[in-house]
Coordinates of C-alpha atoms and ligand atoms in Angstrom, one line a residue:
M1 CA 2.6 31.0 -20.4
S2 CA 0.1 31.7 -23.2
T3 CA -3.2 33.1 -22.3
T4 CA -6.4 31.3 -23.0
R5 CA -8.2 34.3 -24.4
G6 CA -10.2 33.5 -27.5
L7 CA -10.5 29.8 -26.7
P8 CA -13.7 28.2 -25.6
Q9 CA -13.7 28.1 -21.8
P10 CA -15.6 26.0 -19.4
G11 CA -17.3 28.5 -17.2
T12 CA -18.3 28.8 -13.6
S13 CA -22.0 29.2 -12.7
P14 CA -23.6 32.7 -13.1
Q15 CA -24.8 32.0 -9.5
A16 CA -21.3 32.8 -8.5
G17 CA -21.9 36.5 -9.0
S18 CA -19.1 38.9 -10.0
G19 CA -16.1 38.7 -7.7
A20 CA -17.6 36.0 -5.5
R21 CA -16.2 32.5 -5.3
P22 CA -18.0 30.3 -7.8
R23 CA -20.2 27.8 -6.0
V24 CA -20.5 25.2 -8.7
I25 CA -18.1 23.6 -11.2
V26 CA -19.6 23.7 -14.7
D27 CA -18.6 20.2 -15.8
T28 CA -18.1 20.5 -19.6
N29 CA -17.3 18.1 -22.4
P30 CA -13.8 19.1 -23.7
A31 CA -14.8 17.9 -27.2
D32 CA -17.8 20.2 -27.3
V33 CA -18.1 22.9 -24.7
S34 CA -21.8 23.4 -25.5
D35 CA -22.3 19.9 -23.9
V36 CA -22.6 20.6 -20.2
L37 CA -22.6 17.4 -18.1
A38 CA -23.6 19.0 -14.8
D39 CA -23.3 21.9 -12.4
V40 CA -21.4 20.2 -9.6
P41 CA -21.6 22.0 -6.2
Q42 CA -18.3 23.1 -4.8
Q43 CA -17.4 22.2 -1.3
T44 CA -15.4 24.2 1.2
A45 CA -12.8 23.7 4.0
D46 CA -15.7 23.4 6.5
D47 CA -17.1 20.5 4.5
V48 CA -13.7 18.8 4.7
A49 CA -13.7 19.2 8.5
R50 CA -17.2 17.6 8.7
A51 CA -16.2 14.8 6.3
V52 CA -13.2 13.9 8.4
E53 CA -15.3 13.8 11.6
R54 CA -17.8 11.5 9.9
A55 CA -15.0 9.4 8.5
Q56 CA -13.5 8.9 12.0
D57 CA -16.8 7.4 13.2
A58 CA -17.1 5.2 10.0
F59 CA -13.5 4.0 10.5
R60 CA -14.4 2.4 13.9
V61 CA -17.0 0.2 12.1
W62 CA -15.0 -0.5 9.0
R63 CA -11.8 -1.4 10.9
A64 CA -13.8 -4.1 12.8
T65 CA -15.1 -5.6 9.6
P66 CA -13.0 -8.7 8.7
P67 CA -10.7 -8.0 5.7
P68 CA -12.2 -10.8 3.5
E69 CA -15.6 -9.2 4.1
R70 CA -14.1 -5.8 3.0
G71 CA -12.7 -7.5 0.0
R72 CA -16.1 -8.9 -0.9
V73 CA -17.5 -5.3 -1.2
L74 CA -14.8 -4.5 -3.7
A75 CA -15.5 -7.8 -5.6
K76 CA -19.2 -6.9 -5.8
A77 CA -18.3 -3.4 -7.0
A78 CA -16.1 -4.9 -9.7
V79 CA -19.1 -7.0 -10.9
L80 CA -21.4 -3.9 -10.9
A81 CA -18.9 -1.8 -12.8
R82 CA -18.4 -4.5 -15.4
T83 CA -22.1 -4.6 -16.1
R84 CA -22.0 -0.8 -16.6
L85 CA -18.8 -0.7 -18.6
D86 CA -20.3 1.1 -21.6
E87 CA -22.2 3.6 -19.5
L88 CA -19.1 4.4 -17.5
A89 CA -16.9 4.6 -20.5
R90 CA -19.2 7.0 -22.3
L91 CA -19.4 9.3 -19.2
L92 CA -15.6 9.2 -19.0
T93 CA -15.2 10.2 -22.7
R94 CA -17.7 13.0 -22.3
E95 CA -16.1 14.3 -19.1
E96 CA -12.3 13.8 -19.8
G97 CA -12.2 13.6 -23.6
K98 CA -10.3 10.4 -24.3
I99 CA -11.7 8.2 -27.1
L100 CA -14.2 5.5 -26.2
S101 CA -11.9 2.5 -26.6
E102 CA -9.4 4.2 -24.3
A103 CA -12.2 5.0 -21.8
R104 CA -13.3 1.3 -21.9
G105 CA -9.7 0.3 -21.2
E106 CA -9.5 2.7 -18.3
V107 CA -12.7 1.4 -16.8
M108 CA -11.4 -2.2 -17.2
K109 CA -8.2 -1.3 -15.5
G110 CA -10.1 0.1 -12.5
I111 CA -12.1 -3.1 -12.4
N112 CA -8.9 -5.2 -12.5
L113 CA -7.7 -3.2 -9.5
L114 CA -10.9 -3.8 -7.6
E115 CA -10.6 -7.5 -8.3
W116 CA -6.9 -7.6 -7.3
Y117 CA -7.5 -5.8 -4.0
A118 CA -10.7 -7.8 -3.3
G119 CA -8.4 -10.8 -3.2
E120 CA -5.9 -9.0 -0.9
G121 CA -8.7 -9.1 1.7
F122 CA -7.7 -12.8 2.2
R123 CA -3.9 -12.1 2.1
I124 CA -3.3 -9.0 4.3
G125 CA -0.8 -10.3 6.8
G126 CA 2.5 -9.9 8.4
K127 CA 5.3 -12.4 8.9
T128 CA 6.6 -14.6 11.6
R129 CA 10.3 -14.8 12.7
P130 CA 12.1 -17.0 15.2
S131 CA 13.0 -15.4 18.5
E132 CA 16.3 -15.3 20.4
M133 CA 14.3 -16.3 23.4
P134 CA 12.8 -19.7 24.2
T135 CA 9.0 -20.2 24.1
T136 CA 8.5 -16.9 22.3
V137 CA 7.0 -16.2 18.9
L138 CA 7.6 -13.0 17.0
F139 CA 5.1 -11.8 14.4
T140 CA 3.8 -8.7 12.7
L141 CA 0.3 -7.4 12.0
R142 CA -0.7 -5.0 9.4
E143 CA -3.3 -2.5 10.6
P144 CA -5.2 0.3 9.0
L145 CA -4.0 3.9 9.5
G146 CA -7.4 5.6 10.2
V147 CA -8.7 8.4 8.0
V148 CA -6.7 8.9 4.9
A149 CA -6.9 11.4 2.1
I150 CA -6.6 10.6 -1.6
I151 CA -6.1 13.4 -4.1
T152 CA -6.3 12.6 -7.8
P153 CA -5.8 14.2 -11.2
W154 CA -8.2 14.5 -14.1
N155 CA -6.4 12.4 -16.7
F156 CA -7.5 9.0 -15.2
P157 CA -10.7 9.9 -13.4
W158 CA -11.8 6.3 -12.9
A159 CA -8.6 4.3 -12.7
E160 CA -6.7 6.7 -10.4
P161 CA -9.3 6.7 -7.6
A162 CA -9.6 2.9 -8.2
W163 CA -5.9 2.2 -7.7
K164 CA -5.7 4.3 -4.5
V165 CA -9.1 3.9 -2.9
A166 CA -9.3 0.1 -3.3
P167 CA -6.2 -0.7 -1.3
A168 CA -7.0 1.9 1.3
L169 CA -10.4 0.4 1.8
V170 CA -9.5 -3.2 1.9
A171 CA -6.8 -2.3 4.5
G172 CA -9.6 -1.0 6.7
N173 CA -9.2 2.8 6.4
A174 CA -11.8 5.4 6.0
V175 CA -11.1 7.5 2.9
I176 CA -11.7 11.0 1.8
L177 CA -11.3 11.3 -1.9
K178 CA -10.7 14.6 -3.6
P179 CA -11.0 14.2 -7.4
A180 CA -9.8 16.8 -9.8
S181 CA -12.2 19.6 -10.3
L182 CA -12.4 18.9 -14.0
T183 CA -13.7 15.4 -13.6
P184 CA -15.9 15.0 -10.5
L185 CA -18.7 12.9 -12.1
V186 CA -16.7 9.8 -12.9
A187 CA -15.3 9.8 -9.3
R188 CA -18.8 10.1 -8.0
R189 CA -19.9 7.1 -10.0
Y190 CA -17.1 5.1 -8.4
L191 CA -18.3 6.1 -4.9
E192 CA -21.9 5.2 -5.8
I193 CA -21.0 1.8 -7.1
L194 CA -19.0 1.0 -4.0
E195 CA -21.9 2.0 -1.8
E196 CA -24.3 -0.1 -3.9
A197 CA -21.9 -3.0 -3.4
G198 CA -22.3 -2.6 0.4
L199 CA -19.7 -0.1 1.5
P200 CA -21.1 1.6 4.7
K201 CA -21.9 5.3 4.3
G202 CA -19.1 7.5 5.5
V203 CA -16.3 5.0 4.8
L204 CA -15.6 6.7 1.5
T205 CA -16.5 10.4 1.2
L206 CA -16.0 12.6 -1.9
V207 CA -15.1 16.2 -1.5
V208 CA -15.3 18.3 -4.7
G209 CA -13.8 21.7 -4.8
P210 CA -10.6 23.6 -5.6
G211 CA -7.4 22.0 -4.6
S212 CA -6.2 25.2 -3.1
E213 CA -9.1 25.1 -0.7
V214 CA -10.4 21.6 -0.1
G215 CA -7.2 19.8 -1.1
D216 CA -5.2 22.1 1.2
A217 CA -7.6 21.5 4.1
L218 CA -7.3 17.8 3.7
V219 CA -3.5 17.9 3.7
A220 CA -3.4 20.1 6.8
H221 CA -6.0 18.2 8.8
P222 CA -4.4 16.7 11.9
A223 CA -6.7 13.7 11.9
V224 CA -5.8 12.7 8.4
R225 CA -3.1 10.1 8.9
A226 CA -1.9 9.7 5.3
V227 CA -2.1 11.6 2.0
S228 CA -1.8 9.8 -1.3
F229 CA -1.5 12.3 -4.1
T230 CA -1.2 12.1 -7.9
G231 CA -0.7 15.1 -10.0
S232 CA 1.9 17.7 -11.0
C233 CA 5.4 18.0 -9.5
E234 CA 4.7 21.6 -8.5
I235 CA 1.6 20.7 -6.4
G236 CA 3.0 17.4 -5.3
G237 CA 6.1 19.0 -3.9
E238 CA 4.0 21.3 -1.8
V239 CA 1.6 18.6 -0.6
Y240 CA 4.6 16.4 0.3
A241 CA 6.3 19.2 2.4
R242 CA 3.1 20.3 4.1
A243 CA 1.9 16.8 5.1
A244 CA 5.4 15.7 6.1
R245 CA 5.7 18.7 8.4
R246 CA 2.9 17.3 10.6
L247 CA 4.4 13.8 10.2
A248 CA 1.7 12.3 8.1
K249 CA 2.5 9.5 5.8
V250 CA 2.8 10.8 2.2
S251 CA 3.0 9.3 -1.2
C252 CA 3.2 11.5 -4.4
E253 CA 3.1 10.2 -7.9
M254 CA 3.9 13.0 -10.3
G255 CA 4.9 13.8 -13.8
G256 CA 7.1 12.2 -16.4
K257 CA 9.2 12.8 -19.5
N258 CA 9.3 9.3 -20.7
A259 CA 11.6 8.2 -23.5
V260 CA 11.7 5.4 -26.0
V261 CA 15.2 4.4 -27.1
V262 CA 15.4 2.8 -30.6
M263 CA 18.5 0.9 -31.6
P264 CA 19.5 -0.1 -35.1
D265 CA 18.5 -3.7 -34.6
A266 CA 15.0 -2.8 -33.6
D267 CA 11.9 -3.8 -35.6
L268 CA 11.3 -0.2 -36.8
E269 CA 7.6 -0.7 -37.7
L270 CA 6.9 -2.1 -34.3
A271 CA 8.8 0.8 -32.7
A272 CA 7.0 3.4 -34.8
A273 CA 3.6 1.9 -33.8
G274 CA 4.6 1.8 -30.1
I275 CA 5.9 5.3 -30.1
V276 CA 2.7 6.7 -31.8
Q277 CA 0.5 4.8 -29.3
G278 CA 2.6 6.1 -26.4
A279 CA 2.8 9.7 -27.6
F280 CA -0.7 10.3 -28.9
G281 CA -2.9 7.8 -27.0
S282 CA -5.1 9.7 -24.5
T283 CA -4.0 12.8 -26.4
G284 CA -0.6 12.5 -24.7
Q285 CA -2.2 13.3 -21.4
R286 CA -0.8 10.4 -19.4
C287 CA 2.0 10.5 -16.9
T288 CA 3.5 7.6 -18.8
A289 CA 3.1 9.1 -22.2
T290 CA 6.0 8.9 -24.6
S291 CA 7.4 12.4 -25.1
L292 CA 10.9 11.6 -26.1
C293 CA 12.1 9.4 -28.9
V294 CA 15.9 8.8 -28.6
V295 CA 16.9 7.0 -31.8
H296 CA 20.2 5.8 -33.1
R297 CA 21.1 7.9 -36.1
E298 CA 21.7 4.9 -38.3
V299 CA 17.9 4.4 -38.4
G300 CA 16.7 7.9 -37.3
R301 CA 15.3 9.2 -40.6
R302 CA 13.5 5.9 -41.4
L303 CA 11.9 5.8 -37.9
I304 CA 10.8 9.4 -37.9
D305 CA 9.3 9.1 -41.3
A306 CA 7.3 6.0 -40.1
I307 CA 6.2 7.9 -37.0
V308 CA 5.1 10.9 -39.1
D309 CA 3.1 8.7 -41.5
R310 CA 1.2 7.2 -38.6
A311 CA 0.7 10.5 -36.8
R312 CA -0.8 12.1 -39.9
A313 CA -3.2 9.2 -40.3
I314 CA -4.8 9.8 -36.9
R315 CA -8.3 11.2 -37.1
V316 CA -8.7 13.8 -34.4
G317 CA -12.2 14.5 -33.1
N318 CA -14.9 13.8 -30.5
G319 CA -14.0 10.5 -28.8
L320 CA -17.6 9.3 -29.0
E321 CA -17.5 9.1 -32.8
D322 CA -16.4 6.0 -34.6
G323 CA -13.1 6.2 -36.4
V324 CA -11.7 8.9 -34.2
G325 CA -8.2 8.0 -33.0
M326 CA -7.4 11.0 -30.8
G327 CA -9.6 13.2 -28.6
P328 CA -9.3 16.7 -27.3
L329 CA -7.1 18.2 -24.6
V330 CA -9.0 18.4 -21.3
D331 CA -9.5 22.2 -21.1
A332 CA -8.5 25.6 -22.3
N333 CA -5.5 25.8 -20.0
Q334 CA -4.1 22.5 -21.2
L335 CA -4.7 23.6 -24.8
A336 CA -2.9 26.9 -24.2
T337 CA 0.0 25.0 -22.5
V338 CA 0.4 22.6 -25.4
L339 CA 0.3 25.4 -28.0
H340 CA 2.8 27.4 -26.0
Y341 CA 5.2 24.4 -26.0
I342 CA 4.8 24.0 -29.7
E343 CA 5.8 27.6 -30.1
V344 CA 8.8 27.0 -27.7
G345 CA 9.9 24.1 -29.9
R346 CA 9.8 26.3 -33.1
V347 CA 11.8 29.1 -31.3
E348 CA 14.3 26.6 -30.0
G349 CA 15.0 25.6 -33.6
A350 CA 13.7 22.1 -33.6
R351 CA 12.3 20.8 -37.0
L352 CA 8.5 20.5 -37.0
A353 CA 8.1 17.2 -38.8
C354 CA 4.3 17.2 -38.5
G355 CA 1.3 18.8 -36.8
G356 CA 1.7 21.9 -34.7
R357 CA -1.7 23.5 -35.1
R358 CA -4.9 23.8 -33.2
L359 CA -7.8 22.3 -35.1
T360 CA -10.9 24.4 -35.5
D361 CA -12.6 23.1 -38.7
G362 CA -16.4 22.7 -38.3
A363 CA -17.4 21.0 -35.0
L364 CA -13.8 20.9 -33.8
A365 CA -14.1 24.7 -33.1
Q366 CA -16.2 23.7 -30.1
G367 CA -13.4 21.7 -28.4
Y368 CA -9.7 21.8 -27.5
F369 CA -8.2 19.9 -30.4
V370 CA -4.6 20.0 -31.6
E371 CA -2.8 18.0 -34.3
P372 CA -0.5 15.1 -33.3
T373 CA 2.9 16.9 -33.4
V374 CA 6.4 15.6 -33.9
F375 CA 9.6 17.6 -33.6
A376 CA 12.8 16.2 -35.0
D377 CA 16.4 17.4 -34.5
V378 CA 15.6 18.3 -30.9
Q379 CA 18.5 19.4 -28.7
P380 CA 18.7 17.3 -25.4
G381 CA 19.0 20.4 -23.3
S382 CA 16.1 22.3 -24.8
R383 CA 12.8 22.8 -23.0
I384 CA 10.8 20.5 -25.2
A385 CA 13.3 17.8 -24.4
Q386 CA 13.3 18.5 -20.7
E387 CA 9.8 19.6 -19.5
E388 CA 6.6 17.7 -19.2
I389 CA 4.2 19.0 -21.9
F390 CA 1.3 16.6 -21.2
G391 CA -0.1 16.7 -24.7
P392 CA 0.4 15.1 -28.1
V393 CA 3.9 16.4 -28.8
L394 CA 6.8 14.1 -29.4
S395 CA 10.4 15.3 -29.4
A396 CA 12.9 13.2 -31.4
I397 CA 16.7 13.2 -30.6
E398 CA 19.3 11.3 -32.6
V399 CA 22.3 9.7 -30.9
G400 CA 25.3 7.6 -31.8
S401 CA 25.3 4.9 -29.2
L402 CA 23.5 3.2 -26.3
D403 CA 25.6 5.1 -23.8
E404 CA 24.7 8.4 -25.4
A405 CA 21.0 7.3 -25.4
L406 CA 21.2 6.6 -21.7
R407 CA 22.9 9.9 -21.0
V408 CA 20.2 11.8 -22.9
T409 CA 17.4 9.8 -21.4
N410 CA 18.7 10.1 -17.8
G411 CA 19.4 13.8 -18.3
V412 CA 15.8 14.8 -17.4
R413 CA 14.6 15.4 -13.9
Y414 CA 11.8 12.8 -14.1
G415 CA 12.1 9.0 -13.8
L416 CA 8.7 7.4 -14.4
S417 CA 8.6 5.1 -17.4
S418 CA 10.9 4.2 -20.2
S419 CA 11.2 1.8 -23.2
I420 CA 13.7 0.3 -25.5
Y421 CA 13.2 -1.2 -28.9
A422 CA 16.1 -3.5 -29.8
S423 CA 16.8 -7.2 -30.5
D424 CA 20.2 -7.9 -28.8
A425 CA 19.7 -9.2 -25.3
N426 CA 22.9 -7.6 -24.1
T427 CA 21.9 -4.1 -25.3
I428 CA 18.5 -4.5 -23.7
M429 CA 19.9 -5.6 -20.4
R430 CA 22.4 -2.7 -20.3
F431 CA 19.5 -0.4 -20.9
V432 CA 17.4 -2.0 -18.1
D433 CA 20.4 -1.7 -15.8
G434 CA 21.3 1.9 -16.7
I435 CA 18.0 3.6 -17.1
E436 CA 16.9 5.9 -14.2
A437 CA 13.1 5.1 -14.2
G438 CA 10.7 3.2 -12.0
M439 CA 9.3 1.2 -15.0
V440 CA 11.0 -0.2 -18.0
H441 CA 9.3 -1.6 -21.1
V442 CA 11.0 -3.7 -23.7
N443 CA 9.8 -3.7 -27.3
S444 CA 6.5 -2.1 -26.0
P445 CA 5.2 1.4 -25.4
T446 CA 6.0 3.4 -22.3
V447 CA 2.4 3.5 -21.2
G448 CA 0.3 1.2 -19.1
G449 CA 0.5 -0.7 -15.9
E450 CA -1.1 -3.8 -14.4
A451 CA -2.8 -4.2 -11.1
Q452 CA -0.5 -7.0 -10.0
I453 CA 2.9 -5.2 -10.4
P454 CA 4.1 -2.0 -8.7
F455 CA 3.6 1.2 -10.5
G456 CA 5.5 4.5 -10.0
G457 CA 8.6 6.5 -10.6
I458 CA 11.8 7.9 -9.1
K459 CA 13.5 11.3 -9.1
W460 CA 10.8 14.0 -9.7
S461 CA 8.3 11.4 -10.7
G462 CA 7.5 9.8 -7.4
V463 CA 8.2 9.7 -3.7
G464 CA 6.8 7.8 -0.8
G465 CA 6.2 4.3 -2.2
R466 CA 4.8 2.5 -5.1
E467 CA 1.2 2.0 -6.1
M468 CA -0.7 -1.1 -7.2
A469 CA 0.1 -4.7 -6.2
E470 CA 1.0 -5.5 -2.5
E471 CA 3.1 -2.4 -2.3
G472 CA 0.1 -0.2 -3.0
L473 CA -1.6 -1.7 0.0
E474 CA 1.4 -1.5 2.3
F475 CA 1.3 2.3 2.1
F476 CA -2.2 2.3 3.7
T477 CA -1.2 0.2 6.7
E478 CA 1.0 0.4 9.8
L479 CA 3.0 -2.5 11.0
K480 CA 2.8 -3.8 14.6
S481 CA 5.5 -6.2 15.9
V482 CA 4.3 -8.7 18.5
F483 CA 6.7 -10.4 21.0
W484 CA 4.8 -13.2 22.6
D485 CA 6.2 -15.4 25.4
Y486 CA 3.6 -18.1 25.6
T487 CA 5.0 -19.6 28.9
G488 CA 5.6 -16.2 30.6
R489 CA 9.1 -17.4 31.7
A490 CA 11.3 -16.7 28.7
R491 CA 12.0 -13.1 29.9
Q492 CA 14.2 -14.5 32.7
T493 CA 16.8 -15.4 30.0
N494 CA 16.3 -12.3 27.9
V495 CA 19.5 -10.3 27.4
Y496 CA 18.1 -8.1 24.6
Ligands
NDP501 P1 -2.5 19.0 -10.4 O1 -1.2 18.9 -9.6 O2 -2.8 20.4 -10.9 O3 -3.7 18.5 -9.6 C1 -3.8 17.2 -9.0 C2 -4.8 17.2 -7.9 O4 -4.3 18.1 -6.8 C3 -6.2 17.8 -8.3 O5 -7.2 17.1 -7.6 C4 -6.1 19.2 -7.8 O6 -7.3 19.8 -7.5 C5 -5.3 19.0 -6.5 N1 -4.7 20.2 -5.9 C6 -4.4 21.4 -6.5 N2 -3.8 22.2 -5.6 C7 -3.8 21.6 -4.5 C8 -3.3 22.0 -3.2 N3 -2.8 23.2 -2.9 N4 -3.4 21.1 -2.2 C9 -3.9 19.8 -2.4 N5 -4.4 19.4 -3.6 C10 -4.3 20.3 -4.6 O7 -2.3 18.0 -11.6 P2 -3.3 17.7 -12.8 O8 -4.7 17.4 -12.3 O9 -3.2 18.8 -13.8 O10 -2.8 16.4 -13.4 C11 -1.8 16.3 -14.4 C12 -0.5 15.9 -13.7 O11 -0.6 14.7 -13.0 C13 0.7 15.7 -14.7 O12 1.9 16.3 -14.2 C14 0.8 14.2 -14.7 O13 2.1 13.7 -15.1 C15 0.5 13.8 -13.3 N6 0.1 12.4 -13.2 C16 0.9 11.5 -12.7 C17 0.6 10.1 -12.6 C18 1.5 9.1 -12.0 O14 1.1 8.1 -11.6 N7 2.8 9.4 -11.8 C19 -0.7 9.6 -13.2 C20 -1.5 10.7 -13.7 C21 -1.1 12.0 -13.8 P3 -8.0 20.8 -8.6 O15 -8.4 19.9 -9.7 O16 -9.2 21.3 -7.9 O17 -7.0 21.8 -9.0

């Protein structure tokens, strides 16, 4: 891995002293490292233990609150967030770097999730089934788990907590949220808005600090009944194994290497626009970002030219400024990783069709900017075709048939999102049937999700259940089966 030497670095507080563990996170704008948002105190494993204890007390009260009432707290939070949309979006852009329109979209997505799960307060329920016995009813109840831990990444600092915390709360759990160390302020605003909406203190607690310490303590805590994690495969695999070892419920949403397949009968302009949006939106820092373009060679050259034209037209800069189409990478490490992969692509012999450089002109020198980058003639087995880069780098591969496209696309270890641009219904359905991914888009980019439909991946992209929709709520509940003989005499005939 490249070093970050020579790049602007967000620091830790001088209070830390040499050799001592830093006590604050210096929360810095990735578009301009001289813009320090806050010094955020770091918490420790002891703070986690105290938070869990407090959450256990809060759980007793919250569990007894009727679900529709819990839902109303989320509904009110959605209204409050909507009135603060611009303020929240600006904070998100300053803290994470994505451009303002994308930040607004993210805040709206979180609001949609609050609204969806507010309604779930009226719908949480089980099912009834007939019994083999007379005068007996069978039904199930959905109950909360208790104290649950939620660990989130930096790339969706508002929407990620929203899509995990909202279902956990409406189900009646007490939640400890550990946001990424790079983006604690947006997560804190989420907590504040919920409390302003009426969430009792202690039902949701934020712990801010290094994953290796506070995250680890949460995953290991015996009173934490479930862990919902989103982040990298490397950390996710560890979290999964450690939590499962003590038989906690675990769900991990992880990385992706999402492909768009383009067939000769596709609308090429539509495909180029969708690929550019998927690859360079949010600076490519989305789990669902398009990082592979698998195109039929009949139209390969035309498509790649159209993508390159659009990529070159993107203005890169501070996401708060009008006209900027792509913001910075989130920090020096992410910048170093992306530059490293660009170098790997060159060494592997792929053709650099555009981009490939860090941008340092004028004010850009203060941030972590790179050009939107497209590699063509990429080999399917190469590292830039196989590994998640998590930045604005697209690898294009030419193929001769749908079957070959499916082989290439399924030949990665991930299985999160996918897309096909084509007209023929038969081709599209063969793709939908054959693709190994949790989500399939047709004639639209690989990115995005909606509150009312499950979100998540297979293979290395996800394990332990889907998020959003009813499925996202089910993870945070336990089922209880009830066998009720309402005469007290049915048991005499029971042979089961
Ligand atoms: P990381 O895996 O580095 O971190 C994710 C979270 O885990 C952070 O809060 C981190 O804390 C915490 N963490 C780190 N170490 C531990 C540990 N030992 N025990 C418990 N928690 C720990 O991911 P990134 O934040 O870098 O996010 C990028 C990744 O997230 C990409 O791979 C991306 O694909 C994936 N992602 C997946 C999504 C999906 O739905 N499939 C959605 C969004 C992103 P800290 O910040 O303090 O290190």
